C-alpha positions in Angstrom: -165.5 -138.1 197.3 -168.3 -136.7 195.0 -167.8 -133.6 196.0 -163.5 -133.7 195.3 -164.2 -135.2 192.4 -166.8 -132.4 190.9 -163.7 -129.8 191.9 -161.2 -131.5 190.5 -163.5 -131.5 187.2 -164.4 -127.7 187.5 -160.6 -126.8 187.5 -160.0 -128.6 184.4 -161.7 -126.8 181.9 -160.3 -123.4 182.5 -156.9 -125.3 182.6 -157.3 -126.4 179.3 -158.2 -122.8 177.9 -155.4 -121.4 179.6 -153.2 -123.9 177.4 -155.0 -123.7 174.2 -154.4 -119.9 174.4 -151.1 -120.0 175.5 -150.4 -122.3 172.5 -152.4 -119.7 170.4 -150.2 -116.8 171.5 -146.8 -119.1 171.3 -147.4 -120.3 167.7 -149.9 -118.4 165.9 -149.0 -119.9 162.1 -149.4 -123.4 163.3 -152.8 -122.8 165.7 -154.7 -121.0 162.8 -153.5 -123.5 160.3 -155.0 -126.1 162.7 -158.4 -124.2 162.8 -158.5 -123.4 158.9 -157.5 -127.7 158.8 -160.5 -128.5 161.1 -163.1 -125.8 159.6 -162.3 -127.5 156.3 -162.7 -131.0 157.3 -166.2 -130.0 158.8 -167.1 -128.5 155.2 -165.8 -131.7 153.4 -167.9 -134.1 155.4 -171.1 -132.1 155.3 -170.5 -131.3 150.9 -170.0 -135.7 151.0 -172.9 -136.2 153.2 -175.2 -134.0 150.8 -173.6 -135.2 147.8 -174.3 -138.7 148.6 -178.1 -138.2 149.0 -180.2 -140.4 146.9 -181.6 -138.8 143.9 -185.2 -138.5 144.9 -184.2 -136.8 148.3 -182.3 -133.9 146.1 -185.0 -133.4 143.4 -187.3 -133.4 146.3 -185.6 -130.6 147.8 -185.3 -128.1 144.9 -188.6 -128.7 144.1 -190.1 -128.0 147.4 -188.4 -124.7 147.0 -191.3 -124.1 144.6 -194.5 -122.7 144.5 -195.7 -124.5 141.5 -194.4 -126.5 138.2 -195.1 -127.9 135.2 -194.4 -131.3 134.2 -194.0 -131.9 130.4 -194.2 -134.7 128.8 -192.6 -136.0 125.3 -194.6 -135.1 122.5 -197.9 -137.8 121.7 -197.0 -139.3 125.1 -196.5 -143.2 125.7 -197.6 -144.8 129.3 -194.0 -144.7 130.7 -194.0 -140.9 129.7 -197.6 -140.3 131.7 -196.8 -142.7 134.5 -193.4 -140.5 135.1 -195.2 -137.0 134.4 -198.4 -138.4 137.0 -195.4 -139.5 139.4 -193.3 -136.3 139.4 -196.4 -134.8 139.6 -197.7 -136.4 142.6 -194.5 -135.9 144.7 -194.2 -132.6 144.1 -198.0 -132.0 145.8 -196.6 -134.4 148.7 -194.1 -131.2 149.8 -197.1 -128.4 149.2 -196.0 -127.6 145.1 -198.4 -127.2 143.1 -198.0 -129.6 139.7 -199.7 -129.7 136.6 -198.9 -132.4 133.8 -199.2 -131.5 130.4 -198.4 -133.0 126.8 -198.0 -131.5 122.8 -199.4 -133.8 120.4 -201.9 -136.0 121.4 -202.5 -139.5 123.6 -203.5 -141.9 120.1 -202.4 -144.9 120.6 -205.3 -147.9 121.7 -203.0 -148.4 124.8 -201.8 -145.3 125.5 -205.9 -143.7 125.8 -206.9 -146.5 127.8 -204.2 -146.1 130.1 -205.0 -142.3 130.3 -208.8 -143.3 130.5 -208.6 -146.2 133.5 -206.4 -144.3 135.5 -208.3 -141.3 135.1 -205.1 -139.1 134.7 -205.4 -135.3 134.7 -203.3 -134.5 132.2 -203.5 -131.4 129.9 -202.6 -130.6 126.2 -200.6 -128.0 125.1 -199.8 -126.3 121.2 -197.8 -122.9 122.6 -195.3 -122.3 125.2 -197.6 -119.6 126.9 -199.8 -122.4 127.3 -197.6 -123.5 130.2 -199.0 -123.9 133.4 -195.5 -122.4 135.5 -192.4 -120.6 135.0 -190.3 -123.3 136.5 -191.0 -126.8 133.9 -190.0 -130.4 134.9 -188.8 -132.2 131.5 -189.8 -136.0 132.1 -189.1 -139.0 130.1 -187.0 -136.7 127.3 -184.0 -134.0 128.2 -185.6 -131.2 125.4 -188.4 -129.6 124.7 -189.7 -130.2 121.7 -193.5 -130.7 120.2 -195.2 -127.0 120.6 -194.3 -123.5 119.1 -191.6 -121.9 121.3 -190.2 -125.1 123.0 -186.8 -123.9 121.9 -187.1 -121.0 124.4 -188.2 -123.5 127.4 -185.0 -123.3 130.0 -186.3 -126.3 132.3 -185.7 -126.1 135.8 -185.4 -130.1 135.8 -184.8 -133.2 133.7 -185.7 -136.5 134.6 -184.8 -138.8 131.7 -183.7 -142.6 130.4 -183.2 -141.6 126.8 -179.6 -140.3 125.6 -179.3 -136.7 125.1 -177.7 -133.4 126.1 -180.5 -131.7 127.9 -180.0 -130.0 131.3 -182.2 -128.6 133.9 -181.1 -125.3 135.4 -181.7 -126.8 139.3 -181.4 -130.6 138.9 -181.0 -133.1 136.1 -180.9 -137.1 136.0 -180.1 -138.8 133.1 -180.1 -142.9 133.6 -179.5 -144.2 130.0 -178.6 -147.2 131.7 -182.4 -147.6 132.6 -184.5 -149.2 130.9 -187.6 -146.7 131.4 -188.0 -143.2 133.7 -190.9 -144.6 135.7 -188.4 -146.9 137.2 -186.1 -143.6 138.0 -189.5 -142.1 139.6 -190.2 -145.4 141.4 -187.2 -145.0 142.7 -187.6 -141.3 143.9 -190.3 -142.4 146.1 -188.4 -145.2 148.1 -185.8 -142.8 148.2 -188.2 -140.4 150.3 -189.1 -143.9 152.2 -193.1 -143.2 150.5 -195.2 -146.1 151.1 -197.3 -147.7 148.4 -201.1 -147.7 149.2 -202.6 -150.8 148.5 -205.9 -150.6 146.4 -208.3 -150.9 149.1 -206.7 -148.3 151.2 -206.8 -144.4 151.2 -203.7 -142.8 151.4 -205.2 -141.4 155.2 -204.6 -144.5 156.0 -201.4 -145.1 155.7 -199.0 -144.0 158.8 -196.2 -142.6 156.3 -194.5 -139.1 155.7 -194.8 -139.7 151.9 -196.9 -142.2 150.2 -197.1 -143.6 146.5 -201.0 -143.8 145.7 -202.4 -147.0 144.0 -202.9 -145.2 140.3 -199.1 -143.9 140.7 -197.9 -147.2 141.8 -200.3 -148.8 138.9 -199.4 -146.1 136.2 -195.6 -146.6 136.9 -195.8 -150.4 136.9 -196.9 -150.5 133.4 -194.6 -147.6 132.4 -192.1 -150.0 133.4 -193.3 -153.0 132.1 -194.1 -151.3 128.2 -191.1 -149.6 128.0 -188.7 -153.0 128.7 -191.7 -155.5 127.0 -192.5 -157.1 129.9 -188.8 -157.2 131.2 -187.7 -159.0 128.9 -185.4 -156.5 126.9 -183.4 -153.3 127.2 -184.1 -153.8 131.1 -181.9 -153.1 134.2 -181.8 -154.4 137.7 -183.0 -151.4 138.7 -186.3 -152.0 136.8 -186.8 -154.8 138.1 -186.6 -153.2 141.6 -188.6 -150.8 140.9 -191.2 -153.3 140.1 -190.9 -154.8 143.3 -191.2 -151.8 144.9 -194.3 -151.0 143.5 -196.5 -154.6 143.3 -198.1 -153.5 146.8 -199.9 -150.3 145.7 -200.9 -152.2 142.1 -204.5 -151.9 141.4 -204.6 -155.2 139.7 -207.8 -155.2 138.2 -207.1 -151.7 136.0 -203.8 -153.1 135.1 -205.4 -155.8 132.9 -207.9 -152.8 131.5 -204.8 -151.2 130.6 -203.0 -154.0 129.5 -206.0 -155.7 127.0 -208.1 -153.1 125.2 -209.9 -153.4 122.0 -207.8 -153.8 118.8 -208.8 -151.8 116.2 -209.9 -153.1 112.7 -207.6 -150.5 111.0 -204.3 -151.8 113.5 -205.3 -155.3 112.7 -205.1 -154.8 108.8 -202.1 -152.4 109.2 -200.2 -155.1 111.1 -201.2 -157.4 107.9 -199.6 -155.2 105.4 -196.9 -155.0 107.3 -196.0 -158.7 107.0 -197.4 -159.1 103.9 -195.8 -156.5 102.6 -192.4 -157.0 103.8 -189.1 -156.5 102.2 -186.2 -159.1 104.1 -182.7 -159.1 103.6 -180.9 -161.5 105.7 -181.8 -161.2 109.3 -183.1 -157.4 108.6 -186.8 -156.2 107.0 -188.4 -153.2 105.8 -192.0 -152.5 104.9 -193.4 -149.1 103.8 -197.3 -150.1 104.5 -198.1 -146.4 102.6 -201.0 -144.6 103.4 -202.0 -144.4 107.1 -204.8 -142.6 109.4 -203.4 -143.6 112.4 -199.3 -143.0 112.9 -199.5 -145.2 116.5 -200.7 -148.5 114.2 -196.7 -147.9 112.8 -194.7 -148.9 116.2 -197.3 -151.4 116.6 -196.5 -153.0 113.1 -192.7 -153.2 113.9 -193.9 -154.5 117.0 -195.7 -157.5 115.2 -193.3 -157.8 112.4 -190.4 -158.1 114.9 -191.8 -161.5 115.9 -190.9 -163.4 112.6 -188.8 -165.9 112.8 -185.1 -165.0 111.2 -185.7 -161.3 111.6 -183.5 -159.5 114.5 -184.3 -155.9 113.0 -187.4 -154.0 111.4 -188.0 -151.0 110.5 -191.9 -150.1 109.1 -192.9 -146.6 107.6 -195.7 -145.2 106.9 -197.4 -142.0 105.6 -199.6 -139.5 107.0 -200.9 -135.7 105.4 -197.7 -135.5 104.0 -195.1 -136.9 106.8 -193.6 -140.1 106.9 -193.6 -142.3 110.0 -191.0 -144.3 111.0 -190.8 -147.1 113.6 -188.0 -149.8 114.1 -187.0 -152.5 116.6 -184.3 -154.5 117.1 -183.2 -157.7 119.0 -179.7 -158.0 117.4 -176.6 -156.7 119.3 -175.2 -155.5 116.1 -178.6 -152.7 115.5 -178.5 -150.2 118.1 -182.2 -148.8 116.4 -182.2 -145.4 117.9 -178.4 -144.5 116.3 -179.5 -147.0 113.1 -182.2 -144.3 112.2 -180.6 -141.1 112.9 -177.9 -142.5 110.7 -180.5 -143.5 107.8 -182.4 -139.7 108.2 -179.0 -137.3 108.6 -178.4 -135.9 105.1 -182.1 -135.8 105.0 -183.5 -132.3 105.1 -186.2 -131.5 108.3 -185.8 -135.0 109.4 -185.4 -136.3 112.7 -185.6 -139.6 114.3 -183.5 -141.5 117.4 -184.2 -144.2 120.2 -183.1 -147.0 122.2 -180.7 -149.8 121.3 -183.5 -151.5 121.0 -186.6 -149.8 119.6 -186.5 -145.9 117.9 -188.6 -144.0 115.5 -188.7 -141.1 113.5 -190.4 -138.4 111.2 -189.4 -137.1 107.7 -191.5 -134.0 105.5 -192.8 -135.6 101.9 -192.9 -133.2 98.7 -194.8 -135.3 95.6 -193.9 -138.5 97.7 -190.6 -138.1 97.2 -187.9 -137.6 99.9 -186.4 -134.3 100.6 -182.4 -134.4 100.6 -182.0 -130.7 99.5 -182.7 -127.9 98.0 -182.7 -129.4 94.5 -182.3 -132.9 95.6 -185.0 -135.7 96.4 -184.7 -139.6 96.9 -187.4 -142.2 95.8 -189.1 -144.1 99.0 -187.7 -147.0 97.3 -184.0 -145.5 97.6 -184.8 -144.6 101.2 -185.5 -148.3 101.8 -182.2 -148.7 100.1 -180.6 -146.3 103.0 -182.5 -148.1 105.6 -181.3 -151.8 105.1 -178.2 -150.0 104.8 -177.8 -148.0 108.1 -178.8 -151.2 109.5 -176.0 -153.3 108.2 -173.7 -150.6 109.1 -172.8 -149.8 106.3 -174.3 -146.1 106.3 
């Protein structure tokens, strides 16, 4: 029976050639339409199936394609800027690139160097574009290069962003605005890749995982998370919060409170109380120019503080440094998107530039005699600018 049936089997397949081609050679049109049909359905599903790979699979790709990179930050860099640079960074070694993160400006604020300190992150500053460690740049946590002499000529090869913007990358670009910071795009990246968090009394050796998230990345993008949604508590997206979830395993606890609770400075204390003291509020909104400052970080932290008063949904604080003036703003009112509310107030405004989030932005305008450039002939008082401020922020700018 075996034996019948293996013959019976053996005559079959030539049998079905003979009719396929005899088909072929009956109706040509219709059996090359069928092929073209078919080769084209195999194309389709193979374009959908690599179309719908997650986001960190694809960036992973291209930029294993590379020999080396370098991962730019946004100018005077914040911990969710550093925690996505040290993250991008760190993947990009995982699939044999070479990757070094570097920075214009400089890491000032009391948080922002202890965060770079604790972690011990090898970052590296830069003032020209020759100073760039790779031909091929990965733009994180901003979508333009901007901060250094030559930026302008910077084509990135990637962008990997949270903030609004029309910056591409030549290879790959991912713009969340949606998010509520890019270390929660990063986070994501790494589950994407199925990379384990390694717990902080663990080497990454031991870990029995193609791709792992070591405890300073998992640590570093935690807080990147958590400062640039306040805690998640604002601005903040499911997907932050799974990212945060994600990433609790690998958390070095212990340096995340180091990071979390350094020293205060005297000058940020008494910054933070001219700020109040000084305050200008109109309705639910407030304005203070605290003048003079040594230390432009101490400005977002007095918005910060002077945010907290009760009746005030919107604040914007300036302050002045060797000839620039500093602004910082936050808002917890639906009406004040602060990002669009200062590039409003700073348009007509000649060399200035500011932008943000709906709910926090800042900004920087060029001083001439302490007054307020508008043109070539044309300045406005800081007290008019105050004016323009309380304006924008009522809409009515």
């Amino acid at each position: 029976m075996e034996v019948s049936r293996a013959a019976g089997d053996a005559l079959v397949e030539p049998d079905l050639l003979d009719r396929a081609w005899s088909f072929f050679v009956a109706y040509p049109a219709v059996a090359v339409a069928l092929l073209v049909g078919l080769l084209a359905l195999v194309i389709g599903v193979y374009a959908i199936r690599r179309f719908e790979r997650p986001q960190g699979t694809r960036f992973l790709e291209q930029v294993a394609d590379l020999d080396e990179v370098a991962v730019l930050l946004h100018p005077n860099p914040d911990p969710d800027a550093m925690a996505t640079g040290v993250g991008i960074a760190n993947l990009a070694e995982q699939v044999d690139t070479d990757a070094r993160v570097q920075y214009a400006g400089q890491v000032r604020h009391q948080e922002n160097r202890a965060f770079e300190t604790v972690l011990d992150l090898d970052i590296e500053q830069i003032d020209h574009v020759s100073d760039l460690a790779a031909e091929h740049v990965v733009l994180v946590d901003h979508n333009e290069p901007r901060g250094f002499a030559g930026a302008d000529s910077v084509l990135p090869c990637a962008v990997v962003d949270h903030h609004p913007g029309d910056g591409t990358g030549e290879l790959f670009t991912d713009v969340r605005t949606d998010y509520g910071a890019a270390s929660s795009i990063v986070a994501e990246y790494f589950d994407d890749v199925g990379a384990v968090p390694v717990p902080p009394a663990r080497h990454e050796s031991e870990v029995d995982a193609t791709y792992t998230v070591p405890t300073t990345v998992a640590t570093g993008l935690l807080y990147g998370v958590l400062t640039d949604t306040k805690r998640l508590t604002s601005g903040c997206s499911a997907a932050d919060f799974a990212a945060a979830g994600y990433l609790y395993p690998g958390v070095d606890e212990e340096r995340l409170d180091r990071i979390a609770n350094p020293e205060v400075s005297t000058e940020v204390l008494e910054l933070k109380a001219r700020a109040i003291a000084g305050r200008d509020v109109r309705g639910p909104f407030a304005v203070s120019d605290v003048g003079r400052i040594s230390n432009p970080d101490a400005v977002p932290q007095a918005a910060e503080e002077l945010a907290q008063l009760e009746g005030v949904t919107a604040v914007i604080v300036l302050g002045e440094r060797d000839g620039t003036l500093h602004l910082s703003g936050r808002s917890r009112d639906d009406r004040v998107h602060m990002g669009r509310t200062l590039e409003s107030a700073v348009s007509a405004l000649r060399d200035a530039s500011a932008g943000g989030h709906a709910r926090m932005g800042g900004g920087q305008l060029p001083l001439e005699r302490g007054s307020i450039v508008v043109g070539p002939e044309e300045t406005i008082t800081r007290d008019d600018f105050v004016d323009q401020l309380f304006e924008s922020m009522s809409g009515e700018l």
